[in-house]
C-alpha positions as CSV (number, residue, x, y, z in Angstrom):
1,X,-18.8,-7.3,17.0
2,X,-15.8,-5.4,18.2
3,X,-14.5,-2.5,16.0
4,X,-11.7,0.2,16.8
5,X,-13.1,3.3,15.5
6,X,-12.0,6.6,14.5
7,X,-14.8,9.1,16.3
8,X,-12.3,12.4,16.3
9,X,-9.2,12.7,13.7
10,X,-5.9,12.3,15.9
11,X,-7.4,11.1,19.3
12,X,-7.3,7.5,20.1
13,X,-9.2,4.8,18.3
14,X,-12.6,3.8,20.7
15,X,-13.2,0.0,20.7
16,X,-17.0,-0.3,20.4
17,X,-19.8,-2.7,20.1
18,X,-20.9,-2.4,17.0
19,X,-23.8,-4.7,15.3
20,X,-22.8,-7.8,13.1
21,X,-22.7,-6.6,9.3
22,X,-24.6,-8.2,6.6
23,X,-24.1,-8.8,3.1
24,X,-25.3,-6.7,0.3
25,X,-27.0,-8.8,-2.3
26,X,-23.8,-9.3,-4.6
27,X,-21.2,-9.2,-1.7
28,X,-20.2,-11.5,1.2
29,X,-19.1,-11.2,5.0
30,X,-15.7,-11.8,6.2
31,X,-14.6,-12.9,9.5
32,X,-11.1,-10.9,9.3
33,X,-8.5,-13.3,10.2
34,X,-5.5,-10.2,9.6
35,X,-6.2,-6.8,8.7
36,X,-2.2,-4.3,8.1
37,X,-2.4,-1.4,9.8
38,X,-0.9,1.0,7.1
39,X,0.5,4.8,6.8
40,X,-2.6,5.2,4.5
41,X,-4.2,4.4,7.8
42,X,-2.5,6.8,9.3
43,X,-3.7,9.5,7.0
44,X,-7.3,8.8,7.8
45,X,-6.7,8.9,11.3
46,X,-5.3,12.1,11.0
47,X,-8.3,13.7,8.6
48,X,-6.1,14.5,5.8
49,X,-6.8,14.4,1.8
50,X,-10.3,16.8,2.4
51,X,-7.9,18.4,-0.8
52,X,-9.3,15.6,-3.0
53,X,-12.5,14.3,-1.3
54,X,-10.9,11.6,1.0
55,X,-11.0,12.7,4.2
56,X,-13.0,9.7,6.0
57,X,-16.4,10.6,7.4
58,X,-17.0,10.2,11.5
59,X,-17.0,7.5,12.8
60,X,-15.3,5.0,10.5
61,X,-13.3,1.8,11.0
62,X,-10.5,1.5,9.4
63,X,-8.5,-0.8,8.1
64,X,-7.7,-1.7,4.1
65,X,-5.4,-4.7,4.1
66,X,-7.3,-7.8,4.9
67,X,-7.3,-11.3,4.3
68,X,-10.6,-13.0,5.9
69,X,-13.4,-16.3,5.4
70,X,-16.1,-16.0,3.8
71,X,-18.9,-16.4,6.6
72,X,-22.2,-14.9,4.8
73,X,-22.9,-14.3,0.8
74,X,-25.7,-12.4,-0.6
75,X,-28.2,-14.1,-3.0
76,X,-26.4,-12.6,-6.6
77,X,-23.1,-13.9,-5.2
78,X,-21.9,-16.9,-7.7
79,X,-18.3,-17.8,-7.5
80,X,-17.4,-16.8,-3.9
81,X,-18.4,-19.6,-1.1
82,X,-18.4,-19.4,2.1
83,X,-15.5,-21.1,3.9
84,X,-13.3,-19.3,1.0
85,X,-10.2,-18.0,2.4
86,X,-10.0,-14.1,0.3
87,X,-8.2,-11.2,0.4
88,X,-9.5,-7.7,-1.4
89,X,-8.1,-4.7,-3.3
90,X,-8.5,-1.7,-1.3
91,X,-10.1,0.0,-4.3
92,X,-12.9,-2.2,-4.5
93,X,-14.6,-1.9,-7.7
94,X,-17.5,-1.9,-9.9
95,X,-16.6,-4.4,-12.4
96,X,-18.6,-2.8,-15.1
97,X,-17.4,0.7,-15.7
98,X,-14.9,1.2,-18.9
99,X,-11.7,1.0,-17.0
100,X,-12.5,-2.5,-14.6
101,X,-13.5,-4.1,-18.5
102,X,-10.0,-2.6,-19.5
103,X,-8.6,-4.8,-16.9
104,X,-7.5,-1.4,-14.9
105,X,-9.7,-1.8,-11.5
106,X,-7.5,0.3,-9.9
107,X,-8.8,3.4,-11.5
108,X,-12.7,2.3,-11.4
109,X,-15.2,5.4,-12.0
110,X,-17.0,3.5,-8.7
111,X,-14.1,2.8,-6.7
112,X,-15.0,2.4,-3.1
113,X,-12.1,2.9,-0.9
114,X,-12.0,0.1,1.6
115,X,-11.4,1.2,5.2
116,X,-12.3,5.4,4.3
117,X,-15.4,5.4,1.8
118,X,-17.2,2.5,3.5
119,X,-16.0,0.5,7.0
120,X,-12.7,-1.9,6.7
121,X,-11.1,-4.3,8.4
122,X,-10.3,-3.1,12.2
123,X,-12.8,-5.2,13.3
124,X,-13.9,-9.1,13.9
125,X,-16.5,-8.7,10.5
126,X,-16.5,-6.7,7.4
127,X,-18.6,-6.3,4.5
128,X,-17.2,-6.7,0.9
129,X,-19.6,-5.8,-2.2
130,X,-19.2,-7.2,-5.9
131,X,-17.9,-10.3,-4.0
132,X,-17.4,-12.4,-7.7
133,X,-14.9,-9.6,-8.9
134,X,-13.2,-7.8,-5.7
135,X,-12.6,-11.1,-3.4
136,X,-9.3,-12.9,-4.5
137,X,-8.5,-16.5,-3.7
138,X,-5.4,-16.5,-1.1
139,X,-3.3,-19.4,-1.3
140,X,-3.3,-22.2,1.0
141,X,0.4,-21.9,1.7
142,X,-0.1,-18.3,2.7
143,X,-0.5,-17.4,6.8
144,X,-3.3,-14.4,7.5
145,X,-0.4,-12.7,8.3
146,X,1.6,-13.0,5.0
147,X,-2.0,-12.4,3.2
148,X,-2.9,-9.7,5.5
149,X,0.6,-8.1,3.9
150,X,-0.4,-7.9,0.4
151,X,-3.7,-5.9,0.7
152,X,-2.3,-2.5,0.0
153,X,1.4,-2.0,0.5
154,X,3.1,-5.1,-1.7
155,X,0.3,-4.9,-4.4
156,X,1.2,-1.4,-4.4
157,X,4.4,-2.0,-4.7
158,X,4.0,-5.0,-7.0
159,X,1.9,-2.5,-9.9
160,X,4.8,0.4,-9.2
161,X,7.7,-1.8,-9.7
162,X,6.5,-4.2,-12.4
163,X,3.4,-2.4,-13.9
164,X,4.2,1.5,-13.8
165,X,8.1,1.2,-13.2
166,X,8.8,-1.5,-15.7
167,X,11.7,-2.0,-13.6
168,X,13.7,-4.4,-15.9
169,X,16.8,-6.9,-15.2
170,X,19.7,-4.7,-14.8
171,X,17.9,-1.8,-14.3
172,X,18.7,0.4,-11.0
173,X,15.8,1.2,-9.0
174,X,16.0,3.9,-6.3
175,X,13.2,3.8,-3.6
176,X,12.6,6.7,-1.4
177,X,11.3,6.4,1.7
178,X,11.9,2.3,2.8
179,X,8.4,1.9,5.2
180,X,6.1,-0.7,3.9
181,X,5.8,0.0,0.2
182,X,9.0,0.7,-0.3
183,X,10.6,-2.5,1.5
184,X,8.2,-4.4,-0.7
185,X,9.5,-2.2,-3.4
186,X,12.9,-3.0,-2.4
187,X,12.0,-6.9,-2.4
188,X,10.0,-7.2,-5.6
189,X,13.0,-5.2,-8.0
190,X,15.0,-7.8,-6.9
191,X,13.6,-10.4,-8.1
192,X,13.0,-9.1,-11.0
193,X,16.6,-8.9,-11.4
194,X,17.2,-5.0,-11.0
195,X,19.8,-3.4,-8.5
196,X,18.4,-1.5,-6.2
197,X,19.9,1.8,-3.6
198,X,16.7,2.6,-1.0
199,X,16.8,6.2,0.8
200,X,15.6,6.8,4.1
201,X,16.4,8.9,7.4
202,X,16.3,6.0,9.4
203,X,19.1,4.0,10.1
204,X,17.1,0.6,11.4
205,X,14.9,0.7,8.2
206,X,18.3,1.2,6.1
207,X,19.0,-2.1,7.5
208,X,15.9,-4.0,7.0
209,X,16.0,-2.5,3.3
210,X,19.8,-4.5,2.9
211,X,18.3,-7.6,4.4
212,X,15.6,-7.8,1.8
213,X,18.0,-7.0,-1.0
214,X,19.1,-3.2,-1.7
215,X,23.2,-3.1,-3.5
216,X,23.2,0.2,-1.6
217,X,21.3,2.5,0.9
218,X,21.3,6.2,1.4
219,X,20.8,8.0,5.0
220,X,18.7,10.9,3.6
221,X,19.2,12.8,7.3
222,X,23.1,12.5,6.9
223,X,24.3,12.6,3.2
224,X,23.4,16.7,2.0
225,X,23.0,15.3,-1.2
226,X,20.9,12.6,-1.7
227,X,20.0,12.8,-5.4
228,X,24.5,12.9,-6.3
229,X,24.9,10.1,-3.4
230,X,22.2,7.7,-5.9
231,X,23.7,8.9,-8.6
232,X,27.3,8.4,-7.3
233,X,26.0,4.8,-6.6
234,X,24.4,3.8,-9.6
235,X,26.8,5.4,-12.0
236,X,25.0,7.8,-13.2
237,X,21.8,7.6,-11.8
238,X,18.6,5.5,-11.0
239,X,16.6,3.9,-14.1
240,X,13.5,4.1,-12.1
241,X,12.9,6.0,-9.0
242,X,10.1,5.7,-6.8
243,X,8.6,7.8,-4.0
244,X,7.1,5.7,-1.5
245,X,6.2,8.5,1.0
246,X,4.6,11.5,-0.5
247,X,6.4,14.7,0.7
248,X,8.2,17.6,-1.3
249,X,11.5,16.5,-0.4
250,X,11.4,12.8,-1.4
251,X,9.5,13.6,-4.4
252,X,12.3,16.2,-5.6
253,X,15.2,13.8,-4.8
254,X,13.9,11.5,-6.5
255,X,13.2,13.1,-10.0
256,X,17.2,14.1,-9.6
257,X,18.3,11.0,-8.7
258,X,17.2,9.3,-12.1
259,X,19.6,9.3,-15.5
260,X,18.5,10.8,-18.5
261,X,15.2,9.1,-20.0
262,X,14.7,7.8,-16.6
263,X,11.2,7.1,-15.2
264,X,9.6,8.7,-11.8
265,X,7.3,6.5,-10.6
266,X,5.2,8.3,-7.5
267,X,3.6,6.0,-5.0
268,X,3.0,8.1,-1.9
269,X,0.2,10.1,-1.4
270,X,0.9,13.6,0.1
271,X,0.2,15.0,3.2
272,X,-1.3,17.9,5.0
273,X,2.3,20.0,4.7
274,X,2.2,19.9,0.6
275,X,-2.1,19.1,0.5
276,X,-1.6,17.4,-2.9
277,X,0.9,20.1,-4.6
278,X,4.3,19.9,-5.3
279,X,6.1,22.3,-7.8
280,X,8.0,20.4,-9.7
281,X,11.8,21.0,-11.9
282,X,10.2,21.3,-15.6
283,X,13.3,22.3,-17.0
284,X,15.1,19.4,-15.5
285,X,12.5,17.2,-16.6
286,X,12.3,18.3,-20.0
287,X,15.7,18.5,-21.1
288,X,16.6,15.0,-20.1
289,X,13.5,13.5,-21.0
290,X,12.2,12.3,-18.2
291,X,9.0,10.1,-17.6
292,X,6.8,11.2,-14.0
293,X,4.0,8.2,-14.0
294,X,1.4,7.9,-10.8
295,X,1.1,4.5,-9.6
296,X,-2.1,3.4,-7.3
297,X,-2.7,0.5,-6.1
298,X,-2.6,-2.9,-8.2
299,X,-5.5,-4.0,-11.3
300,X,-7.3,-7.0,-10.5
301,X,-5.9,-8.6,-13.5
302,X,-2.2,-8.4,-11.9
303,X,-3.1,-10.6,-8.4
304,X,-2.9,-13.8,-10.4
305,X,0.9,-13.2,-11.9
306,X,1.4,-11.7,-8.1
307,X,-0.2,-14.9,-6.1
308,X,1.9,-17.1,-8.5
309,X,5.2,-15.3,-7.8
310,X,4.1,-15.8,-3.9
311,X,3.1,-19.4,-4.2
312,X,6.5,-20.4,-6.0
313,X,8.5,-18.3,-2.8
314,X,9.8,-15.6,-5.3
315,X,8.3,-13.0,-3.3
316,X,7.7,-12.8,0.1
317,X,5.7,-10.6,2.0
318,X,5.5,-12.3,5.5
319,X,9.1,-11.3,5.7
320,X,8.1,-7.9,5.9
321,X,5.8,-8.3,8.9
322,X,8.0,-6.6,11.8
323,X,4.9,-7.2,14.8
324,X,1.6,-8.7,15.2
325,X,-0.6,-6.9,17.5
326,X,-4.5,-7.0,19.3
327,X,-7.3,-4.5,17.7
328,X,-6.6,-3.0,21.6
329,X,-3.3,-1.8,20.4
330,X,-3.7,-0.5,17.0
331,X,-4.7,2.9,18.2
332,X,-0.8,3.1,19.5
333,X,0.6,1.4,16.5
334,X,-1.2,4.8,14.5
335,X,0.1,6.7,17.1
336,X,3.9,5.8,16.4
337,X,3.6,6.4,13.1
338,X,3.6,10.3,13.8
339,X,7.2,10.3,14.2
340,X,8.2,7.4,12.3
341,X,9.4,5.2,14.3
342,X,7.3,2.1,13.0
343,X,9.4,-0.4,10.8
344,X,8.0,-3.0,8.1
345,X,4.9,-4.3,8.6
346,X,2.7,-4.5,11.0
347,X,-0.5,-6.6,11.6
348,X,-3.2,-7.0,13.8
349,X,-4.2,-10.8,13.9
350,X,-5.9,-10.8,17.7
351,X,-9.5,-9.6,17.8
């Protein structure tokens, strides 16, 4: 089958010939039908998180955000048939441990990170274990390309908003940093009924952020005070405040952009400039109460309530989807993504 591989961090992906995968006795095979190329991508590519064990091993195909059929299913395999139409959490899990029995997958004690701890989806086949608990029916109404969206950046943003957040109706919501997650942020607060100001530095994502719902936006590379500019706009500061990128500076304005009691809710991972340490205002926090809550990606249990929103058209995600591109050109679309200049969500569906 044909791949795109990372085989140095930073240079360009290699399209290789690699040999047909088969399934592990409790997983299945999926022919990948759509597969996101996301800034967690990105990070990989680049070699980053060594500071907490993730930097991928070489080589490794990436890719996290799939929807694909079912083609081959291992002999313990009982729910899952082939010809099934699935999409997977990137933190596939173990099923078994104390947390998946909690019903909080996301934070398995066996996670297996799709697309860095084992091969993912930049490529025609890929391999999913524990096939009965991490594949999840897609709905027939969904394209690849709408299902390909879900895999990691709007369950992300589903489990931040609704699970972590608790973004309620009325509530403001101010999202920081409108790229994938947070556009999906963006589109998931309102519909649950909350108000919502999104933050970037980039005008053409400011846009796309008003088109799928935001009351206000924020042009973090023009206003010298973003935190009193949310503030200013929610009157008196953001209920719930989310980080969607990971770096010092969104992470600090959003802590001071929220009201007193307000809720942090961080989403982005950091990157090589902070390596997983930002100092943070105690005081600040302290004296007005503030909550600061991690959020990673979505618990099994949620996809159902998620699917069902998607299957009634309250939510979505294929209006997020900016390009479609070959597995030839996701190299470039990684590449772009160095200075930002990627918008929504992209997908390879050609392989």
């Amino acid at each position: 089958m044909r791949a795109a591989q990372i085989v140095e961090y930073g240079a360009p992906l290699e399209i290789r010939e690699i040999p047909d995968p088969a399934p592990e006795s409790d997983g299945v095979v999926l022919s990948v039908l759509a597969s996101g190329i996301c800034r967690s991508d990105w990070h990989g590519w680049m070699g980053d998180w060594g500071w907490m064990g993730g930097q991928v091993e070489l080589p490794r195909t990436l890719g996290h955000e799939i929807v694909g059929e079912v083609v081959a299913a291992g002999p313990e395999v009982r729910e899952v048939r082939i010809g099934d139409r699935v999409t997977v959490p990137f933190h596939l899990a173990c099923g078994v441990c104390g947390y998946c029995r909690a019903g909080q997958a996301n934070v398995c004690d066996n996670m297996q990170v799709l697309g860095f701890w084992r091969d993912g989806g930049y490529a025609e086949y890929v391999r999913i274990p524990n096939a009965d608990f991490n594949c999840v029916p897609v709905p027939d109404s969904l394209t690849p390309v709408a299902a390909g969206a879900i895999g990691c950046r709007f369950m992300t943003a589903f489990h931040a908003v609704v699970g972590q957040g608790r973004v309620r109706p009325g509530e403001w919501l101010a999202v920081h940093g409108v790229g994938g997650v947070g556009l999906s942020c963006v589109q998931i607060a309102r519909a649950a009924g909350a108000s919502v100001v999104a933050v970037d530095i980039d005008a053409e994502k400011l846009e796309l952020a008003r088109a799928q719902g935001a009351t206000h936006t924020v042009h973090a590379g023009v206003e010298s005070d973003v935190p009193a500019a949310v503030r200013e706009a929610t009157g008196g500061g953001a209920h719930v405040s989310i980080d969607a990128l990971g770096a010092r500076a969104t992470m600090l304005n959003s802590i001071r952009s929220l009201r007193k009691r307000g809720r942090h809710v961080q989403v982005g991972l950091t990157g090589a400039a902070d390596a997983g340490e930002i100092a943070l205002p105690v005081d600040e926090i302290t004296i007005a109460e503030l909550s600061i809550v991690g959020s990673h990606g979505n618990p099994h249990t949620s996809y159902p309530r998620l699917l069902a929103l998607v299957a009634a058209d309250r939510l979505t995600p294929q209006t997020l989807v900016r390009r479609t591109v070959s597995l030839d050109q996701a190299g470039d679309v990684l590449a772009a993504m160095s200075d930002f200049t990627t918008h929504g969500i992209t997908v390879i569906d050609r392989f």
